[in-house]
Coordinates of C-alpha atoms and ligand atoms in Angstrom, one line a residue:
M28 CA -23.9 -47.4 63.2
T29 CA -25.3 -46.2 60.0
R30 CA -28.9 -45.2 59.6
L31 CA -30.3 -46.3 56.2
L32 CA -33.6 -44.8 56.6
P33 CA -34.4 -41.2 57.3
N34 CA -35.2 -40.8 60.9
W35 CA -38.8 -39.6 61.1
S36 CA -40.3 -37.8 63.9
F37 CA -43.8 -36.7 64.0
I38 CA -44.5 -33.1 64.6
G39 CA -48.1 -32.0 64.6
V40 CA -48.1 -28.7 63.0
V41 CA -51.1 -26.4 63.4
L42 CA -51.4 -24.3 60.2
V43 CA -53.2 -21.0 60.8
L44 CA -54.4 -19.7 57.5
S45 CA -55.4 -16.2 58.0
C46 CA -56.3 -15.7 54.3
A47 CA -59.8 -14.1 54.2
T48 CA -60.9 -15.7 51.0
T49 CA -60.2 -19.2 52.3
A50 CA -63.0 -21.2 53.5
L51 CA -61.0 -22.7 56.4
D52 CA -59.6 -20.2 59.0
V53 CA -57.7 -22.8 60.8
A54 CA -56.5 -25.9 59.1
R55 CA -54.9 -28.8 61.0
A56 CA -52.4 -30.8 59.2
D57 CA -50.5 -33.8 60.8
T58 CA -47.3 -33.1 59.0
R59 CA -44.5 -35.7 59.0
L60 CA -41.4 -33.4 59.4
P61 CA -38.2 -35.1 59.6
A62 CA -35.8 -34.8 62.5
P63 CA -33.2 -32.0 62.1
L64 CA -29.7 -32.9 60.8
T65 CA -26.9 -33.0 63.5
D66 CA -23.1 -33.6 63.4
A67 CA -23.7 -37.3 64.0
D68 CA -25.6 -37.5 60.5
F69 CA -22.4 -36.8 58.6
L70 CA -19.1 -38.7 57.9
Y71 CA -16.4 -38.1 60.4
D72 CA -19.2 -37.0 62.8
G73 CA -19.2 -33.9 61.0
R74 CA -15.7 -32.8 62.1
P75 CA -12.7 -34.3 60.1
T76 CA -9.6 -32.8 61.1
G77 CA -8.7 -29.4 59.7
A78 CA -5.6 -30.7 58.0
L79 CA -7.7 -33.2 56.1
V80 CA -10.3 -30.7 55.0
D81 CA -7.5 -28.3 53.9
L82 CA -5.8 -30.9 51.9
G83 CA -9.1 -31.9 50.3
R84 CA -10.2 -28.2 49.6
T85 CA -6.8 -27.7 47.8
L86 CA -7.1 -30.9 45.7
F87 CA -10.8 -30.0 44.8
F88 CA -9.7 -26.9 43.0
D89 CA -6.4 -27.8 41.7
P90 CA -6.3 -29.0 38.0
I91 CA -3.5 -31.3 39.0
L92 CA -6.0 -34.1 39.1
S93 CA -6.9 -33.8 35.5
G94 CA -4.9 -35.5 32.7
N95 CA -4.1 -32.3 30.7
R96 CA -4.2 -30.2 34.0
N97 CA -6.9 -28.0 32.7
I98 CA -9.9 -28.8 34.9
S99 CA -10.6 -29.5 38.6
C100 CA -13.7 -30.9 40.6
G101 CA -14.6 -27.1 41.3
T102 CA -15.0 -26.4 37.5
C103 CA -18.2 -28.4 37.5
H104 CA -18.9 -28.2 41.0
D105 CA -18.6 -24.5 41.1
P106 CA -19.0 -22.8 44.5
A107 CA -20.2 -19.5 42.7
L108 CA -23.0 -21.6 41.3
A109 CA -24.1 -23.5 44.4
S110 CA -21.8 -26.5 43.6
G111 CA -23.3 -27.1 40.1
D112 CA -22.1 -25.7 36.9
G113 CA -25.3 -23.8 35.9
L114 CA -25.5 -25.5 32.6
A115 CA -27.9 -28.2 31.4
L116 CA -24.9 -30.3 30.2
G117 CA -21.5 -29.2 30.8
I118 CA -18.1 -29.3 29.0
G119 CA -15.5 -31.3 30.7
E120 CA -11.7 -31.1 30.0
G121 CA -10.9 -29.1 26.9
G122 CA -13.3 -26.3 28.0
T123 CA -12.6 -23.1 29.3
G124 CA -14.5 -20.5 31.6
A125 CA -17.2 -21.2 33.9
G126 CA -21.0 -21.3 34.1
S127 CA -22.8 -19.7 31.1
R128 CA -19.4 -18.5 29.8
R129 CA -17.9 -21.9 29.4
T130 CA -16.8 -22.9 25.8
T131 CA -14.4 -25.3 24.3
R132 CA -10.7 -24.3 23.8
D133 CA -9.4 -27.6 22.6
P134 CA -11.2 -30.1 20.4
V135 CA -13.5 -32.4 22.5
T136 CA -15.2 -35.7 21.8
G137 CA -18.6 -34.6 23.2
R138 CA -20.8 -33.2 25.9
V139 CA -20.7 -34.5 29.5
P140 CA -24.0 -36.4 29.2
R141 CA -25.7 -35.7 32.5
N142 CA -26.3 -32.4 34.5
A143 CA -23.5 -31.9 37.1
Q144 CA -25.1 -32.9 40.4
A145 CA -25.1 -30.3 43.1
L146 CA -23.2 -31.6 46.3
W147 CA -25.3 -30.4 49.3
N148 CA -24.9 -32.7 52.2
I149 CA -23.3 -35.3 50.1
G150 CA -21.3 -36.2 53.2
A151 CA -24.4 -37.4 55.0
R152 CA -24.1 -41.0 56.1
A153 CA -27.5 -41.8 54.9
Y154 CA -26.5 -41.8 51.2
V155 CA -26.2 -45.4 50.1
S156 CA -25.3 -44.7 46.5
M157 CA -23.7 -41.9 44.3
F158 CA -24.6 -40.4 40.9
H159 CA -27.9 -40.2 39.1
D160 CA -28.0 -43.8 38.6
G161 CA -26.3 -45.0 41.8
R162 CA -23.5 -46.8 40.1
V163 CA -21.1 -46.2 43.0
E164 CA -22.8 -47.8 46.0
R165 CA -22.3 -49.6 49.5
S166 CA -22.4 -53.1 49.0
A167 CA -25.4 -55.1 50.2
D168 CA -23.3 -56.9 52.7
G169 CA -22.3 -53.7 54.3
H170 CA -18.6 -54.3 53.6
G171 CA -16.8 -52.3 50.7
F172 CA -18.4 -50.7 47.7
D173 CA -19.9 -51.8 44.3
T174 CA -18.5 -49.6 41.6
P175 CA -17.7 -49.7 37.9
A176 CA -14.2 -50.6 38.8
G177 CA -15.1 -53.9 40.3
D178 CA -12.2 -55.3 42.2
D179 CA -9.8 -52.5 41.1
L180 CA -11.0 -50.2 43.8
P181 CA -8.2 -50.3 46.3
G182 CA -8.7 -51.3 49.9
G183 CA -8.7 -48.7 52.7
V184 CA -11.5 -46.6 51.4
S185 CA -13.3 -45.6 54.3
N186 CA -16.6 -44.1 52.9
L187 CA -18.8 -43.9 50.0
L188 CA -18.1 -40.2 49.1
A189 CA -14.3 -41.3 49.0
A190 CA -15.1 -44.2 46.6
Q191 CA -17.0 -41.7 44.4
A192 CA -13.8 -39.5 44.0
F193 CA -12.0 -42.3 42.1
F194 CA -14.2 -41.9 39.1
P195 CA -14.2 -38.4 37.6
V196 CA -10.4 -38.6 37.1
T197 CA -10.8 -41.8 35.1
S198 CA -13.3 -40.1 32.7
P199 CA -11.7 -39.1 29.3
I200 CA -14.5 -36.6 28.7
E201 CA -14.6 -35.1 32.2
M202 CA -11.0 -35.1 33.6
A203 CA -8.5 -37.6 31.9
G204 CA -8.3 -36.2 28.3
Q205 CA -8.1 -38.1 25.1
Y206 CA -5.7 -41.0 24.2
G207 CA -2.3 -39.6 23.0
E208 CA -2.7 -36.2 25.0
N209 CA -1.0 -37.3 28.1
P210 CA -0.1 -40.6 30.1
V211 CA -3.2 -40.5 32.3
A212 CA -5.6 -40.3 29.3
D213 CA -3.7 -43.1 27.6
A214 CA -4.4 -45.3 30.7
A215 CA -8.0 -44.0 31.0
A216 CA -8.6 -44.8 27.3
T217 CA -7.6 -48.4 27.9
E218 CA -9.6 -48.5 31.2
D219 CA -6.4 -49.2 33.1
R220 CA -7.9 -47.3 36.2
L221 CA -5.2 -48.5 38.5
R222 CA -2.6 -46.8 36.3
V223 CA -4.6 -43.5 36.2
W224 CA -4.9 -43.5 40.0
E225 CA -1.1 -44.3 40.3
L226 CA -0.1 -41.5 37.8
L227 CA -2.2 -38.9 39.6
A228 CA -0.9 -39.8 43.1
E229 CA 2.7 -39.7 41.8
R230 CA 2.0 -36.1 40.5
V231 CA 0.8 -35.1 43.9
A232 CA 3.5 -36.9 45.8
H233 CA 6.0 -35.0 43.5
T234 CA 4.6 -31.5 44.1
P235 CA 6.5 -30.1 47.3
G236 CA 3.5 -28.0 48.7
Y237 CA 1.4 -31.3 48.9
V238 CA 3.8 -33.5 50.7
D239 CA 3.7 -31.6 54.0
M240 CA -0.1 -31.4 53.7
M241 CA -0.3 -35.0 53.2
F242 CA 1.8 -35.8 56.3
D243 CA -0.3 -33.4 58.3
A244 CA -3.4 -35.0 57.1
F245 CA -2.4 -38.6 57.6
P246 CA -0.3 -39.0 60.7
M247 CA 0.2 -42.7 59.9
L248 CA 2.0 -41.9 56.5
R249 CA 5.7 -42.5 56.9
A250 CA 7.2 -41.8 53.4
R251 CA 6.3 -39.9 50.3
D252 CA 6.2 -42.9 48.1
E253 CA 3.2 -44.3 50.4
I254 CA 0.9 -41.5 49.0
S255 CA -1.7 -43.1 46.9
F256 CA -5.1 -42.0 45.5
V257 CA -6.7 -43.5 48.5
H258 CA -5.3 -40.5 50.5
I259 CA -6.5 -38.0 47.8
A260 CA -9.9 -39.6 47.8
E261 CA -10.3 -39.4 51.6
A262 CA -9.3 -35.8 51.6
L263 CA -11.7 -34.8 48.8
A264 CA -14.6 -36.5 50.9
A265 CA -13.6 -34.8 54.0
F266 CA -13.6 -31.3 52.4
Q267 CA -17.0 -32.0 50.6
T268 CA -18.5 -33.3 53.8
V269 CA -17.8 -30.0 55.5
A270 CA -17.9 -27.5 52.7
F271 CA -21.2 -28.5 51.2
R272 CA -23.2 -29.1 54.4
S273 CA -26.4 -27.3 54.5
D274 CA -28.5 -27.5 57.6
T275 CA -29.0 -23.8 58.4
A276 CA -31.8 -22.9 55.9
P277 CA -35.1 -21.3 57.4
F278 CA -36.5 -24.7 57.0
D279 CA -34.0 -26.2 59.4
D280 CA -35.1 -23.4 61.9
V281 CA -38.6 -25.0 61.8
L282 CA -37.1 -28.5 62.2
R283 CA -35.3 -27.3 65.3
T284 CA -37.9 -25.3 66.9
G285 CA -41.2 -26.9 65.5
D286 CA -42.3 -23.4 64.9
V287 CA -43.8 -23.0 61.3
S288 CA -44.5 -19.3 61.9
L289 CA -40.9 -18.7 61.1
L290 CA -41.9 -19.1 57.4
S291 CA -44.1 -16.9 55.2
R292 CA -47.7 -17.9 55.0
D293 CA -47.3 -19.0 51.4
A294 CA -44.3 -21.2 52.4
V295 CA -46.3 -22.8 55.1
Q296 CA -49.1 -23.6 52.8
G297 CA -46.5 -25.0 50.4
L298 CA -45.0 -27.1 53.2
S299 CA -48.4 -28.5 54.0
L300 CA -48.9 -29.4 50.3
F301 CA -45.4 -30.9 50.1
Y302 CA -46.0 -33.3 53.0
G303 CA -49.7 -33.7 52.2
K304 CA -51.8 -33.6 49.1
A305 CA -49.0 -33.0 46.5
G306 CA -47.3 -36.1 47.7
C307 CA -43.7 -34.8 47.3
A308 CA -42.5 -36.3 50.6
N309 CA -43.3 -39.8 49.2
C310 CA -40.0 -39.6 47.5
H311 CA -38.2 -36.4 48.5
S312 CA -38.3 -37.5 52.2
G313 CA -36.2 -37.1 55.4
P314 CA -34.0 -34.3 56.1
L315 CA -32.2 -34.7 52.9
F316 CA -35.3 -34.7 50.8
T317 CA -34.6 -38.0 49.0
D318 CA -35.6 -41.5 49.8
H319 CA -32.3 -42.6 48.2
G320 CA -34.4 -44.6 45.8
F321 CA -34.8 -44.8 42.1
H322 CA -37.9 -43.7 40.2
A323 CA -38.9 -43.3 36.6
I324 CA -40.9 -40.0 36.3
G325 CA -40.7 -39.5 32.6
M326 CA -38.1 -36.7 32.7
P327 CA -37.2 -35.4 29.1
Q328 CA -33.6 -36.2 28.0
I329 CA -31.5 -33.8 26.1
G330 CA -27.9 -34.5 25.0
P331 CA -26.0 -37.6 23.7
G332 CA -27.1 -39.8 26.6
K333 CA -24.9 -42.6 28.0
G334 CA -24.8 -45.0 25.2
H335 CA -24.0 -48.7 26.3
G336 CA -24.0 -50.4 23.1
A337 CA -26.5 -52.1 20.7
D338 CA -28.5 -55.2 21.0
L339 CA -31.0 -56.7 18.7
S340 CA -34.2 -56.3 20.6
Y341 CA -33.4 -52.5 21.0
F342 CA -33.0 -52.4 17.2
H343 CA -36.3 -54.2 16.9
D344 CA -38.2 -51.7 19.1
T345 CA -36.7 -48.7 17.7
G346 CA -35.0 -49.2 14.4
L347 CA -32.1 -47.5 15.9
P348 CA -28.6 -49.3 15.9
A349 CA -27.4 -48.2 19.3
R350 CA -28.9 -46.7 22.4
Q351 CA -29.0 -42.8 22.6
E352 CA -31.4 -42.7 25.6
D353 CA -30.1 -42.4 29.0
E354 CA -31.7 -45.4 30.8
G355 CA -30.7 -44.4 34.2
R356 CA -30.7 -47.1 36.9
Y357 CA -31.3 -49.8 34.3
R358 CA -27.7 -49.3 33.2
V359 CA -26.6 -50.7 36.5
T360 CA -29.0 -53.3 37.3
L361 CA -30.2 -54.4 33.7
D362 CA -33.5 -54.8 35.4
D363 CA -36.5 -53.7 33.1
A364 CA -38.2 -52.4 36.2
D365 CA -35.4 -49.7 36.5
L366 CA -35.6 -48.5 32.9
F367 CA -35.3 -44.5 32.9
A368 CA -35.3 -44.5 36.8
F369 CA -33.0 -41.9 38.4
R370 CA -32.1 -41.2 42.1
T371 CA -34.4 -39.0 43.8
P372 CA -32.6 -35.7 44.0
S373 CA -32.1 -33.8 47.2
L374 CA -33.9 -30.6 47.2
R375 CA -31.5 -28.7 49.4
N376 CA -30.8 -25.3 47.9
V377 CA -32.8 -26.6 44.8
A378 CA -33.8 -22.9 44.0
L379 CA -30.1 -22.3 43.2
T380 CA -29.2 -25.4 41.4
G381 CA -30.8 -25.2 38.0
P382 CA -31.2 -26.3 35.3
W383 CA -33.1 -29.2 36.7
G384 CA -33.5 -32.8 35.8
H385 CA -30.8 -35.6 35.2
S386 CA -30.0 -33.8 31.9
G387 CA -30.9 -30.4 32.8
A388 CA -33.9 -30.4 30.5
Y389 CA -36.0 -27.8 32.6
E390 CA -34.8 -24.2 32.9
S391 CA -37.3 -23.2 35.6
L392 CA -38.0 -24.7 38.9
E393 CA -41.7 -24.2 38.2
A394 CA -41.5 -26.4 35.0
A395 CA -39.7 -29.0 36.9
I396 CA -42.4 -29.1 39.5
R397 CA -45.2 -28.9 36.8
H398 CA -43.6 -32.0 35.2
H399 CA -44.4 -34.0 38.2
L400 CA -48.1 -33.2 38.0
D401 CA -48.4 -34.3 34.4
P402 CA -45.5 -36.4 33.4
A403 CA -47.0 -37.6 30.1
G404 CA -48.1 -34.3 28.9
S405 CA -44.8 -32.6 30.0
L406 CA -42.5 -35.1 28.4
M407 CA -44.7 -35.5 25.1
G408 CA -45.0 -31.6 24.9
F409 CA -41.4 -30.9 25.7
D410 CA -39.6 -28.8 23.1
P411 CA -35.9 -29.6 23.1
D412 CA -35.1 -26.6 21.1
T413 CA -35.8 -24.6 24.3
V414 CA -32.6 -25.9 26.0
V415 CA -29.5 -24.0 25.7
L416 CA -26.4 -25.9 25.5
P417 CA -22.7 -24.5 25.2
E418 CA -21.5 -24.4 21.7
L419 CA -19.0 -27.1 20.9
G420 CA -16.0 -26.0 18.8
Q421 CA -14.2 -28.9 16.9
V422 CA -15.2 -32.4 17.7
L423 CA -12.9 -35.4 17.7
R424 CA -13.9 -38.9 16.7
L425 CA -12.2 -41.9 18.2
T426 CA -10.6 -44.3 15.6
G427 CA -9.0 -47.7 15.8
R428 CA -8.6 -50.0 18.6
G429 CA -6.2 -51.3 21.2
T430 CA -2.7 -49.9 20.4
D431 CA -4.0 -48.4 17.1
L432 CA -6.2 -45.9 18.9
G433 CA -6.2 -42.4 17.3
F434 CA -8.4 -39.4 16.7
E435 CA -9.6 -37.5 13.8
V436 CA -11.6 -34.2 13.6
L437 CA -15.1 -35.0 12.6
A438 CA -15.7 -34.2 8.9
P439 CA -18.2 -31.3 8.2
S440 CA -20.6 -33.7 6.5
R441 CA -20.9 -36.0 9.5
R442 CA -20.8 -33.0 12.1
Q443 CA -24.5 -32.3 11.5
D444 CA -25.5 -35.8 12.5
F445 CA -23.3 -35.5 15.6
D446 CA -25.0 -32.3 16.6
L447 CA -28.4 -33.9 16.2
R448 CA -27.6 -36.1 18.9
D449 CA -28.4 -33.2 21.5
T450 CA -32.0 -33.6 20.4
R451 CA -32.4 -37.0 19.0
V452 CA -34.1 -38.6 21.8
M453 CA -36.7 -35.9 22.1
T454 CA -37.3 -35.8 18.3
T455 CA -37.6 -39.5 17.8
H456 CA -41.1 -40.8 18.6
Q457 CA -40.1 -44.3 19.6
L458 CA -37.5 -43.0 22.1
R459 CA -40.0 -40.6 23.8
A460 CA -42.5 -43.4 23.9
R461 CA -40.0 -45.6 25.7
I462 CA -39.5 -43.0 28.4
L463 CA -43.2 -42.5 28.7
K464 CA -43.9 -46.3 29.0
A465 CA -41.7 -46.5 32.0
N466 CA -43.0 -43.6 33.9
Q467 CA -44.2 -44.6 37.4
L468 CA -45.4 -41.1 38.6
V469 CA -49.1 -40.6 39.0
P470 CA -50.5 -37.4 37.7
R471 CA -52.0 -35.0 40.3
T472 CA -53.9 -31.8 40.0
L473 CA -52.8 -28.7 41.7
S474 CA -53.9 -25.0 41.0
D475 CA -51.4 -22.3 39.9
N476 CA -51.7 -20.9 43.3
E477 CA -50.8 -24.2 45.0
I478 CA -47.8 -24.5 42.7
E479 CA -46.6 -21.0 43.7
R480 CA -46.8 -22.0 47.2
L481 CA -44.7 -25.3 46.6
V482 CA -42.1 -23.0 45.1
A483 CA -42.3 -20.7 48.1
F484 CA -41.8 -23.6 50.3
L485 CA -38.7 -24.9 48.3
H486 CA -37.2 -21.4 48.7
T487 CA -37.2 -22.1 52.5
L488 CA -34.5 -24.7 51.6
T489 CA -32.1 -22.0 50.4
D490 CA -29.4 -21.8 53.0
P491 CA -27.5 -18.6 53.6
A492 CA -24.3 -21.0 53.6
A493 CA -24.6 -21.1 49.8
A494 CA -23.8 -17.5 49.5
R495 CA -20.7 -18.2 51.5
L496 CA -19.5 -21.2 49.5
P497 CA -17.2 -19.0 47.2
D498 CA -15.0 -18.3 50.2
Q499 CA -14.0 -22.0 50.0
R500 CA -12.0 -21.4 46.7
P501 CA -8.3 -21.1 47.5
K502 CA -6.4 -18.3 45.9
S503 CA -3.5 -20.5 44.9
V504 CA -2.8 -24.2 44.9
P505 CA 0.4 -26.1 45.4
S506 CA 0.9 -27.1 41.8
G507 CA 1.2 -23.5 40.7
L508 CA -1.5 -24.1 38.0
A509 CA -4.4 -21.5 37.6
V510 CA -7.1 -22.3 40.3
E511 CA -10.2 -23.7 38.7
P512 CA -12.8 -22.5 38.2
P513 CA -11.7 -19.1 37.1
L514 CA -13.2 -16.1 39.0
Ligands
HEC5 C1 -16.8 -32.4 33.8 C2 -17.5 -32.0 34.9 C3 -17.2 -32.7 36.3 C4 -16.0 -32.8 37.0 C5 -14.6 -32.2 36.7 C6 -16.3 -33.3 38.2 N1 -17.6 -33.7 38.3 FE1 -18.5 -34.5 40.0 N2 -20.3 -34.8 38.8 C7 -20.4 -34.4 37.4 C8 -21.5 -34.9 36.8 C9 -22.0 -34.6 35.6 C10 -22.1 -35.8 37.8 C11 -23.3 -36.6 37.8 C12 -22.7 -37.8 36.8 C13 -23.7 -39.1 36.6 O1 -24.8 -39.1 37.4 O2 -23.3 -40.0 35.9 C14 -21.3 -35.7 39.0 C15 -21.5 -36.3 40.1 C16 -20.7 -36.1 41.5 C17 -21.0 -36.6 42.8 C18 -22.1 -37.5 43.1 C19 -23.2 -36.7 43.8 C20 -24.5 -37.4 44.0 O3 -25.4 -36.7 44.3 O4 -24.5 -38.6 44.0 C21 -19.9 -36.3 43.5 C22 -19.8 -36.6 45.0 C23 -18.9 -35.6 42.7 N3 -19.5 -35.5 41.4 C24 -17.7 -35.0 43.0 C25 -16.8 -34.7 42.2 C26 -15.3 -34.7 42.6 C27 -14.8 -35.0 44.1 C28 -14.7 -34.3 41.6 C29 -13.2 -34.2 41.2 C30 -12.4 -35.4 41.6 C31 -15.5 -34.2 40.5 N4 -16.9 -34.4 41.0 C32 -15.3 -33.7 39.1 C33 -19.5 -33.5 36.8 C34 -18.3 -33.2 37.1
HEC6 C1 -42.1 -40.9 42.7 C2 -41.2 -40.1 43.4 C3 -41.4 -38.6 43.3 C4 -42.3 -37.8 43.8 C5 -43.6 -38.2 44.4 C6 -41.8 -36.4 43.5 N1 -40.6 -36.4 42.9 FE1 -39.5 -34.9 42.5 N2 -38.2 -36.0 41.7 C7 -38.1 -37.4 41.6 C8 -37.0 -37.8 40.8 C9 -36.7 -39.4 40.6 C10 -36.3 -36.9 40.2 C11 -35.2 -36.8 39.3 C12 -35.7 -37.3 37.9 C13 -34.8 -37.1 36.8 O1 -33.9 -36.2 36.6 O2 -34.9 -37.8 35.7 C14 -37.0 -35.6 40.8 C15 -36.7 -34.3 40.5 C16 -37.3 -33.3 41.1 C17 -36.9 -31.9 40.9 C18 -35.6 -31.4 40.1 C19 -34.5 -31.4 41.1 C20 -33.2 -31.3 40.4 O3 -32.2 -31.1 41.1 O4 -33.0 -31.4 39.2 C21 -37.7 -31.0 41.7 C22 -37.6 -29.5 41.9 C23 -38.7 -31.9 42.3 N3 -38.5 -33.1 42.0 C24 -39.7 -31.5 43.1 C25 -40.8 -32.3 43.4 C26 -42.0 -31.7 44.0 C27 -42.3 -30.4 44.4 C28 -42.8 -32.9 44.2 C29 -44.3 -32.8 44.6 C30 -45.2 -32.1 43.7 C31 -42.2 -34.1 43.8 N4 -40.8 -33.6 43.3 C32 -42.7 -35.3 43.9 C33 -39.0 -38.3 42.3 C34 -40.2 -37.8 42.8

C-alpha cells in the first residue's frame, strides 16, 4: 500500500529560549513534525538486491547510455556535488568537465533549460511525480504512468523512478546527441523513442561485462536478447533508491528521539519558524519536505525556457511569436491555474544543492528564502546578469524537416540574438509581468535574525551521507569508456 500523503505525527516540542534579550524565557510551540523515514517508505522496502544496485550504479556512471558515449546520468547528478551539477543550467552531451569547470567540447544546440534536480530520497514511495513540472507521474487510476511517451512506455515498469529513467536518454540535448551524429540521436530526433530504448539495450546486451550483471540482477532473464531498457531502468531506480537516501541528518535524530535539544539554539528557533509563523511547512511538508504539489511562487527564470510553440493569444499578450518562458506545470496540464507552477522541491541537503530555483536563478540559499518573503519585489528586482552560466562554444541550428534534417553552425550575426535568450524573460517586461501575475505566494515579514535562524535550521537537513556519496562512483565501467563525471 502506498502512502500518498505524508504521515504526520504531532509532537509537542517545548522550546527553551535561553536568550537573555528575548522577552520570552520559555516558548511553547505545538510543532507538527513528521514521522521519521523508515525502510518501508522506500521502493523495494529500501533494500533492493545487491546485484540490482550494482548494475544500476554501473549504468548510472557509464556513458554507454548516451548516443555519443560522452555523458552519463552522473555527469549532471554528480556525487561530488550532492547529486546536482553545481550549475544554474548545465551543459548536456557535447560538454566536458564537471561542475564549474564544465564547458562545451563539441558544438551544442543550447543549454539544458532547467536546473538539474538533486536526487535525495527520490526512491521514496511518496513521490507521485518526477521532474520540476511532474510530467512523468503515476496515473490517477493507480495503474501505470502518465508520461510524455504516452503508449510507447513499455509494460513491466514497476515504479515511478524507473519510468523516469526512460527520458533523459531520449533528449537530444541531454544524452542522445544531434541528428546525424549516431543512430540513437537519429531516432531521438524523429521522436522514435522505442528505437532509442532498443538501440541502447542492444548496446548493453552486447557489452560482455554487462551480460553477467544482468543475469545476476534479474534471475528470470533467460537469454541475452531478452535484455531491454526496462531492465536498465529498473536497475537505475534501485541504485538511486539506495544511493540517494538521506535520513541520517541531525534533523532525523530529532524526529527519532523527539529531542530538539540535539540542535543548536538558532536551529531550534529556525525549526519553530519553519513549522510556525514562517509558513514553510505549508508546502515543504512531511519527512521529504515537499507536499508533492505545484505552486507558482514567482521564481525568476533564466535560460532559454522550455519553448512549446506559438499561439495567437500569446502573441497578443506579449508581442513575441513563441514562448521563451518556462511555464512549469502548465506545460503538462494546459490549465491556466498551473501557469508558472513548479513542484515543491524537497529541502533535504538543500544547503549543498545550489544554485536554487527551477532554473538556478539564486546563487545563495538566503536569497532563495528571501524570495519567498517578498516574491513580487524579488522577481521584479532580480538582475539576470548576476547569474553565471557556463560559456557555450559553437552553437548549432537545426534545419530542414523529416528526412531533410540537418545542422548548420549559427552565423555570428544570429549568435548574439541566441545568447540573449539566456536573459530574455527577465529583460522583457511583459514576460516578467506574466510570472508575477501567476504568483500564489503571500508575502510575509521576517527579521534578518529570523532568516538567519531559518538558514540554521535548513543546515540541520545536511546529512553526513552526502559527504560519502562520491564513494558510489565506480573506478571503471564494463563499456571501457571513461567513467563520467571525471574526477
Ligand atoms: C544533461 C544533464 C542530465 C543528465 C545527463 C541526466 N539528468 Fe536527470 N535531470 C536533469 C535535469 C535538468 C532535471 C530536471 C528536468 C526537468 O524538470 O525538466 C533532471 C531530473 C531528474 C530526475 C527527477 C528528480 C525529481 O525530483 O523529480 C531524476 C530521477 C533523474 N533526473 C535521474 C536521471 C537519470 C537516471 C539519468 C540517466 C539515465 C539522468 N537523470 C541524466 C539533468 C540531467
Ligand atoms: C506555497 C508553497 C511554498 C511555501 C509556503 C514555501 N515554499 Fe519554498 N518553494 C516552493 C516552490 C514551489 C519552490 C520551487 C519554485 C521554483 O523553482 O520555481 C520552492 C523553493 C524553495 C527553495 C529552493 C530549493 C531548491 O532546491 O531550489 C528553498 C530553499 C525554499 N523553497 C525554502 C522555503 C522556506 C524556508 C520557506 C518558508 C519561509 C518556504 N520555502 C515556503 C513552495 C513553497
